[in-house]
mmCIF file with all atom_site columns, C-alpha atoms in Angstrom:
data_model
loop_
_atom_site.group_PDB
_atom_site.id
_atom_site.type_symbol
_atom_site.label_atom_id
_atom_site.label_alt_id
_atom_site.label_comp_id
_atom_site.label_asym_id
_atom_site.label_entity_id
_atom_site.label_seq_id
_atom_site.pdbx_PDB_ins_code
_atom_site.Cartn_x
_atom_site.Cartn_y
_atom_site.Cartn_z
_atom_site.occupancy
_atom_site.B_iso_or_equiv
_atom_site.pdbx_formal_charge
_atom_site.auth_seq_id
_atom_site.auth_comp_id
_atom_site.auth_asym_id
_atom_site.auth_atom_id
_atom_site.pdbx_PDB_model_num
ATOM 1   C CA . UNK R 1 1   ? 0.000   0.000  0.000   1.00 65.00 ? 1   UNK R CA 1
ATOM 2   C CA . UNK R 1 2   ? 1.294   3.460  -0.893  1.00 81.00 ? 2   UNK R CA 1
ATOM 3   C CA . UNK R 1 3   ? 1.785   5.692  2.097   1.00 85.00 ? 3   UNK R CA 1
ATOM 4   C CA . UNK R 1 4   ? 0.607   9.305  1.803   1.00 85.00 ? 4   UNK R CA 1
ATOM 5   C CA . UNK R 1 5   ? 3.543   11.656 1.229   1.00 92.00 ? 5   UNK R CA 1
ATOM 6   C CA . UNK R 1 6   ? 1.773   14.944 0.421   1.00 93.00 ? 6   UNK R CA 1
ATOM 7   C CA . UNK R 1 7   ? 0.475   16.060 3.775   1.00 94.00 ? 7   UNK R CA 1
ATOM 8   C CA . UNK R 1 8   ? -1.884  19.025 3.501   1.00 94.00 ? 8   UNK R CA 1
ATOM 9   C CA . UNK R 1 9   ? -2.022  21.602 6.262   1.00 92.00 ? 9   UNK R CA 1
ATOM 10  C CA . UNK R 1 10  ? -5.116  23.054 4.586   1.00 93.00 ? 10  UNK R CA 1
ATOM 11  C CA . UNK R 1 11  ? -7.526  20.169 3.960   1.00 95.00 ? 11  UNK R CA 1
ATOM 12  C CA . UNK R 1 12  ? -8.433  19.507 0.343   1.00 94.00 ? 12  UNK R CA 1
ATOM 13  C CA . UNK R 1 13  ? -12.118 19.309 1.306   1.00 93.00 ? 13  UNK R CA 1
ATOM 14  C CA . UNK R 1 14  ? -11.794 22.925 2.499   1.00 92.00 ? 14  UNK R CA 1
ATOM 15  C CA . UNK R 1 15  ? -9.794  24.091 -0.524  1.00 94.00 ? 15  UNK R CA 1
ATOM 16  C CA . UNK R 1 16  ? -12.380 22.516 -2.828  1.00 93.00 ? 16  UNK R CA 1
ATOM 17  C CA . UNK R 1 17  ? -14.808 25.270 -1.849  1.00 90.00 ? 17  UNK R CA 1
ATOM 18  C CA . UNK R 1 18  ? -12.552 27.869 -3.481  1.00 92.00 ? 18  UNK R CA 1
ATOM 19  C CA . UNK R 1 19  ? -12.048 26.054 -6.797  1.00 93.00 ? 19  UNK R CA 1
ATOM 20  C CA . UNK R 1 20  ? -12.610 27.951 -10.036 1.00 87.00 ? 20  UNK R CA 1
ATOM 21  C CA . UNK R 1 21  ? -13.269 24.609 -11.746 1.00 79.00 ? 21  UNK R CA 1
ATOM 22  C CA . UNK R 1 22  ? -14.757 22.351 -9.026  1.00 78.00 ? 22  UNK R CA 1
ATOM 23  C CA . UNK R 1 23  ? -14.799 19.221 -11.184 1.00 86.00 ? 23  UNK R CA 1
ATOM 24  C CA . UNK R 1 24  ? -11.136 19.734 -12.105 1.00 90.00 ? 24  UNK R CA 1
ATOM 25  C CA . UNK R 1 25  ? -10.368 20.738 -8.499  1.00 93.00 ? 25  UNK R CA 1
ATOM 26  C CA . UNK R 1 26  ? -8.373  23.749 -9.688  1.00 94.00 ? 26  UNK R CA 1
ATOM 27  C CA . UNK R 1 27  ? -7.541  26.941 -7.846  1.00 93.00 ? 27  UNK R CA 1
ATOM 28  C CA . UNK R 1 28  ? -6.175  30.259 -9.030  1.00 92.00 ? 28  UNK R CA 1
ATOM 29  C CA . UNK R 1 29  ? -3.066  30.937 -6.939  1.00 92.00 ? 29  UNK R CA 1
ATOM 30  C CA . UNK R 1 30  ? -1.238  34.216 -6.370  1.00 93.00 ? 30  UNK R CA 1
ATOM 31  C CA . UNK R 1 31  ? 2.326   33.772 -5.105  1.00 90.00 ? 31  UNK R CA 1
ATOM 32  C CA . UNK R 1 32  ? 3.205   37.069 -3.429  1.00 90.00 ? 32  UNK R CA 1
ATOM 33  C CA . UNK R 1 33  ? 6.869   36.145 -2.909  1.00 90.00 ? 33  UNK R CA 1
ATOM 34  C CA . UNK R 1 34  ? 7.453   35.203 -6.553  1.00 91.00 ? 34  UNK R CA 1
ATOM 35  C CA . UNK R 1 35  ? 5.036   37.882 -7.811  1.00 94.00 ? 35  UNK R CA 1
ATOM 36  C CA . UNK R 1 36  ? 3.370   35.322 -10.036 1.00 94.00 ? 36  UNK R CA 1
ATOM 37  C CA . UNK R 1 37  ? -0.035  33.740 -10.497 1.00 94.00 ? 37  UNK R CA 1
ATOM 38  C CA . UNK R 1 38  ? -1.079  30.377 -11.872 1.00 94.00 ? 38  UNK R CA 1
ATOM 39  C CA . UNK R 1 39  ? -3.791  27.726 -11.849 1.00 93.00 ? 39  UNK R CA 1
ATOM 40  C CA . UNK R 1 40  ? -3.143  24.404 -10.138 1.00 93.00 ? 40  UNK R CA 1
ATOM 41  C CA . UNK R 1 41  ? -4.872  21.371 -8.691  1.00 94.00 ? 41  UNK R CA 1
ATOM 42  C CA . UNK R 1 42  ? -5.678  21.518 -4.981  1.00 94.00 ? 42  UNK R CA 1
ATOM 43  C CA . UNK R 1 43  ? -3.478  18.475 -4.421  1.00 94.00 ? 43  UNK R CA 1
ATOM 44  C CA . UNK R 1 44  ? -0.456  20.679 -5.212  1.00 94.00 ? 44  UNK R CA 1
ATOM 45  C CA . UNK R 1 45  ? -0.955  23.501 -2.715  1.00 92.00 ? 45  UNK R CA 1
ATOM 46  C CA . UNK R 1 46  ? -0.960  23.983 1.058   1.00 93.00 ? 46  UNK R CA 1
ATOM 47  C CA . UNK R 1 47  ? 1.004   20.765 1.470   1.00 94.00 ? 47  UNK R CA 1
ATOM 48  C CA . UNK R 1 48  ? 4.459   19.595 2.431   1.00 93.00 ? 48  UNK R CA 1
ATOM 49  C CA . UNK R 1 49  ? 6.055   16.237 1.904   1.00 95.00 ? 49  UNK R CA 1
ATOM 50  C CA . UNK R 1 50  ? 5.821   14.197 5.128   1.00 94.00 ? 50  UNK R CA 1
ATOM 51  C CA . UNK R 1 51  ? 4.654   17.255 7.123   1.00 92.00 ? 51  UNK R CA 1
ATOM 52  C CA . UNK R 1 52  ? 2.815   15.112 9.696   1.00 92.00 ? 52  UNK R CA 1
ATOM 53  C CA . UNK R 1 53  ? 5.259   12.203 9.702   1.00 94.00 ? 53  UNK R CA 1
ATOM 54  C CA . UNK R 1 54  ? 6.658   11.218 13.109  1.00 94.00 ? 54  UNK R CA 1
ATOM 55  C CA . UNK R 1 55  ? 9.704   9.223  14.170  1.00 94.00 ? 55  UNK R CA 1
ATOM 56  C CA . UNK R 1 56  ? 8.739   7.445  17.386  1.00 95.00 ? 56  UNK R CA 1
ATOM 57  C CA . UNK R 1 57  ? 9.821   3.866  17.875  1.00 96.00 ? 57  UNK R CA 1
ATOM 58  C CA . UNK R 1 58  ? 6.921   1.432  17.740  1.00 96.00 ? 58  UNK R CA 1
ATOM 59  C CA . UNK R 1 59  ? 4.469   3.926  16.215  1.00 95.00 ? 59  UNK R CA 1
ATOM 60  C CA . UNK R 1 60  ? 3.450   4.081  12.561  1.00 94.00 ? 60  UNK R CA 1
ATOM 61  C CA . UNK R 1 61  ? 5.272   7.105  11.051  1.00 94.00 ? 61  UNK R CA 1
ATOM 62  C CA . UNK R 1 62  ? 2.018   8.103  9.314   1.00 94.00 ? 62  UNK R CA 1
ATOM 63  C CA . UNK R 1 63  ? -0.193  7.719  12.391  1.00 95.00 ? 63  UNK R CA 1
ATOM 64  C CA . UNK R 1 64  ? -0.939  11.454 12.679  1.00 93.00 ? 64  UNK R CA 1
ATOM 65  C CA . UNK R 1 65  ? -1.615  11.826 8.947   1.00 94.00 ? 65  UNK R CA 1
ATOM 66  C CA . UNK R 1 66  ? -3.976  8.847  8.995   1.00 95.00 ? 66  UNK R CA 1
ATOM 67  C CA . UNK R 1 67  ? -5.902  10.174 12.004  1.00 95.00 ? 67  UNK R CA 1
ATOM 68  C CA . UNK R 1 68  ? -6.150  13.651 10.475  1.00 94.00 ? 68  UNK R CA 1
ATOM 69  C CA . UNK R 1 69  ? -7.422  12.030 7.280   1.00 94.00 ? 69  UNK R CA 1
ATOM 70  C CA . UNK R 1 70  ? -10.235 10.311 9.215   1.00 96.00 ? 70  UNK R CA 1
ATOM 71  C CA . UNK R 1 71  ? -11.183 13.641 10.802  1.00 96.00 ? 71  UNK R CA 1
ATOM 72  C CA . UNK R 1 72  ? -11.094 15.405 7.423   1.00 95.00 ? 72  UNK R CA 1
ATOM 73  C CA . UNK R 1 73  ? -13.419 12.770 5.940   1.00 95.00 ? 73  UNK R CA 1
ATOM 74  C CA . UNK R 1 74  ? -15.994 13.711 8.581   1.00 96.00 ? 74  UNK R CA 1
ATOM 75  C CA . UNK R 1 75  ? -15.330 17.418 7.981   1.00 95.00 ? 75  UNK R CA 1
ATOM 76  C CA . UNK R 1 76  ? -15.904 16.941 4.252   1.00 94.00 ? 76  UNK R CA 1
ATOM 77  C CA . UNK R 1 77  ? -19.344 15.467 4.940   1.00 93.00 ? 77  UNK R CA 1
ATOM 78  C CA . UNK R 1 78  ? -20.124 18.326 7.334   1.00 93.00 ? 78  UNK R CA 1
ATOM 79  C CA . UNK R 1 79  ? -19.081 20.973 4.794   1.00 93.00 ? 79  UNK R CA 1
ATOM 80  C CA . UNK R 1 80  ? -21.206 19.316 2.104   1.00 90.00 ? 80  UNK R CA 1
ATOM 81  C CA . UNK R 1 81  ? -24.201 19.238 4.489   1.00 89.00 ? 81  UNK R CA 1
ATOM 82  C CA . UNK R 1 82  ? -23.823 22.943 5.182   1.00 91.00 ? 82  UNK R CA 1
ATOM 83  C CA . UNK R 1 83  ? -23.506 23.799 1.473   1.00 88.00 ? 83  UNK R CA 1
ATOM 84  C CA . UNK R 1 84  ? -26.393 21.578 0.364   1.00 88.00 ? 84  UNK R CA 1
ATOM 85  C CA . UNK R 1 85  ? -28.828 21.957 3.274   1.00 87.00 ? 85  UNK R CA 1
ATOM 86  C CA . UNK R 1 86  ? -27.716 24.977 5.222   1.00 86.00 ? 86  UNK R CA 1
ATOM 87  C CA . UNK R 1 87  ? -27.699 22.565 8.180   1.00 76.00 ? 87  UNK R CA 1
ATOM 88  C CA . UNK R 1 88  ? -25.426 23.660 10.989  1.00 81.00 ? 88  UNK R CA 1
ATOM 89  C CA . UNK R 1 89  ? -26.544 21.121 13.561  1.00 81.00 ? 89  UNK R CA 1
ATOM 90  C CA . UNK R 1 90  ? -24.589 20.043 16.640  1.00 76.00 ? 90  UNK R CA 1
ATOM 91  C CA . UNK R 1 91  ? -22.256 17.437 15.123  1.00 86.00 ? 91  UNK R CA 1
ATOM 92  C CA . UNK R 1 92  ? -21.626 19.640 12.083  1.00 91.00 ? 92  UNK R CA 1
ATOM 93  C CA . UNK R 1 93  ? -20.953 22.642 14.294  1.00 90.00 ? 93  UNK R CA 1
ATOM 94  C CA . UNK R 1 94  ? -18.493 20.691 16.467  1.00 92.00 ? 94  UNK R CA 1
ATOM 95  C CA . UNK R 1 95  ? -16.601 19.411 13.419  1.00 94.00 ? 95  UNK R CA 1
ATOM 96  C CA . UNK R 1 96  ? -16.350 22.873 11.862  1.00 94.00 ? 96  UNK R CA 1
ATOM 97  C CA . UNK R 1 97  ? -15.205 24.443 15.141  1.00 93.00 ? 97  UNK R CA 1
ATOM 98  C CA . UNK R 1 98  ? -12.552 21.739 15.520  1.00 94.00 ? 98  UNK R CA 1
ATOM 99  C CA . UNK R 1 99  ? -11.479 22.369 11.921  1.00 95.00 ? 99  UNK R CA 1
ATOM 100 C CA . UNK R 1 100 ? -11.113 26.092 12.628  1.00 93.00 ? 100 UNK R CA 1
ATOM 101 C CA . UNK R 1 101 ? -9.027  25.341 15.731  1.00 92.00 ? 101 UNK R CA 1
ATOM 102 C CA . UNK R 1 102 ? -6.847  22.928 13.763  1.00 91.00 ? 102 UNK R CA 1
ATOM 103 C CA . UNK R 1 103 ? -6.343  25.445 10.946  1.00 89.00 ? 103 UNK R CA 1
ATOM 104 C CA . UNK R 1 104 ? -5.168  28.009 13.497  1.00 87.00 ? 104 UNK R CA 1
ATOM 105 C CA . UNK R 1 105 ? -2.254  25.827 14.613  1.00 85.00 ? 105 UNK R CA 1
ATOM 106 C CA . UNK R 1 106 ? -1.476  23.520 11.688  1.00 86.00 ? 106 UNK R CA 1
ATOM 107 C CA . UNK R 1 107 ? 0.901   25.270 9.316   1.00 82.00 ? 107 UNK R CA 1
ATOM 108 C CA . UNK R 1 108 ? 4.631   25.401 8.612   1.00 80.00 ? 108 UNK R CA 1
ATOM 109 C CA . UNK R 1 109 ? 4.760   28.944 10.007  1.00 82.00 ? 109 UNK R CA 1
ATOM 110 C CA . UNK R 1 110 ? 3.111   27.944 13.288  1.00 83.00 ? 110 UNK R CA 1
ATOM 111 C CA . UNK R 1 111 ? 5.371   24.900 13.604  1.00 75.00 ? 111 UNK R CA 1
ATOM 112 C CA . UNK R 1 112 ? 8.390   27.175 13.119  1.00 82.00 ? 112 UNK R CA 1
ATOM 113 C CA . UNK R 1 113 ? 7.083   29.489 15.858  1.00 82.00 ? 113 UNK R CA 1
ATOM 114 C CA . UNK R 1 114 ? 6.679   26.588 18.285  1.00 77.00 ? 114 UNK R CA 1
ATOM 115 C CA . UNK R 1 115 ? 10.141  25.255 17.462  1.00 77.00 ? 115 UNK R CA 1
ATOM 116 C CA . UNK R 1 116 ? 11.674  28.705 17.892  1.00 79.00 ? 116 UNK R CA 1
ATOM 117 C CA . UNK R 1 117 ? 9.895   29.221 21.203  1.00 78.00 ? 117 UNK R CA 1
ATOM 118 C CA . UNK R 1 118 ? 11.071  25.873 22.584  1.00 81.00 ? 118 UNK R CA 1
ATOM 119 C CA . UNK R 1 119 ? 14.611  26.542 21.405  1.00 83.00 ? 119 UNK R CA 1
ATOM 120 C CA . UNK R 1 120 ? 14.604  29.966 23.108  1.00 82.00 ? 120 UNK R CA 1
ATOM 121 C CA . UNK R 1 121 ? 13.367  28.448 26.380  1.00 86.00 ? 121 UNK R CA 1
ATOM 122 C CA . UNK R 1 122 ? 16.100  25.786 26.332  1.00 85.00 ? 122 UNK R CA 1
ATOM 123 C CA . UNK R 1 123 ? 18.753  28.422 25.572  1.00 82.00 ? 123 UNK R CA 1
ATOM 124 C CA . UNK R 1 124 ? 17.594  30.602 28.463  1.00 84.00 ? 124 UNK R CA 1
ATOM 125 C CA . UNK R 1 125 ? 17.504  27.700 30.905  1.00 84.00 ? 125 UNK R CA 1
ATOM 126 C CA . UNK R 1 126 ? 21.046  26.746 29.880  1.00 83.00 ? 126 UNK R CA 1
ATOM 127 C CA . UNK R 1 127 ? 22.219  30.355 30.223  1.00 82.00 ? 127 UNK R CA 1
ATOM 128 C CA . UNK R 1 128 ? 20.803  30.533 33.743  1.00 82.00 ? 128 UNK R CA 1
ATOM 129 C CA . UNK R 1 129 ? 22.140  27.096 34.712  1.00 80.00 ? 129 UNK R CA 1
ATOM 130 C CA . UNK R 1 130 ? 25.632  27.851 33.443  1.00 79.00 ? 130 UNK R CA 1
ATOM 131 C CA . UNK R 1 131 ? 25.850  31.483 34.590  1.00 78.00 ? 131 UNK R CA 1
ATOM 132 C CA . UNK R 1 132 ? 27.976  30.650 37.638  1.00 78.00 ? 132 UNK R CA 1
ATOM 133 C CA . UNK R 1 133 ? 29.839  27.657 39.006  1.00 79.00 ? 133 UNK R CA 1
ATOM 134 C CA . UNK R 1 134 ? 27.410  27.485 41.950  1.00 79.00 ? 134 UNK R CA 1
ATOM 135 C CA . UNK R 1 135 ? 24.399  27.272 39.633  1.00 73.00 ? 135 UNK R CA 1
ATOM 136 C CA . UNK R 1 136 ? 26.127  24.604 37.576  1.00 74.00 ? 136 UNK R CA 1
ATOM 137 C CA . UNK R 1 137 ? 26.812  22.565 40.706  1.00 78.00 ? 137 UNK R CA 1
ATOM 138 C CA . UNK R 1 138 ? 23.205  22.996 41.898  1.00 77.00 ? 138 UNK R CA 1
ATOM 139 C CA . UNK R 1 139 ? 21.866  21.726 38.587  1.00 70.00 ? 139 UNK R CA 1
ATOM 140 C CA . UNK R 1 140 ? 23.826  18.458 38.894  1.00 71.00 ? 140 UNK R CA 1
#
């Protein structure tokens, strides 16, 4: 079985709502950094190779991606229900609110912020611990 390698931080079921050609699943993209625009399939954007892959002994490296995929399948149904029926009932509401929360934290930029924050904390703790010989001895 092929393992997923393109891990989307914006779910394709969400991106589908912005498609200019829904059947082709195409979006018009503006790249501000490159000052360019183009049309592409939603499978090609808001994704990174192995973004959700983990390296923990005894755990499937794609565990997180597979669990997110299950959640996104439910979200896709909820989004379709809202679009088709205008139904924003309890289960649908909970799924959409969880999606919004996930979107707020699931991106390369946010991951970089978390990594930077943790690195800064470790650096400061080391600076304090190594500031004097007494502190070094106390930390042993």
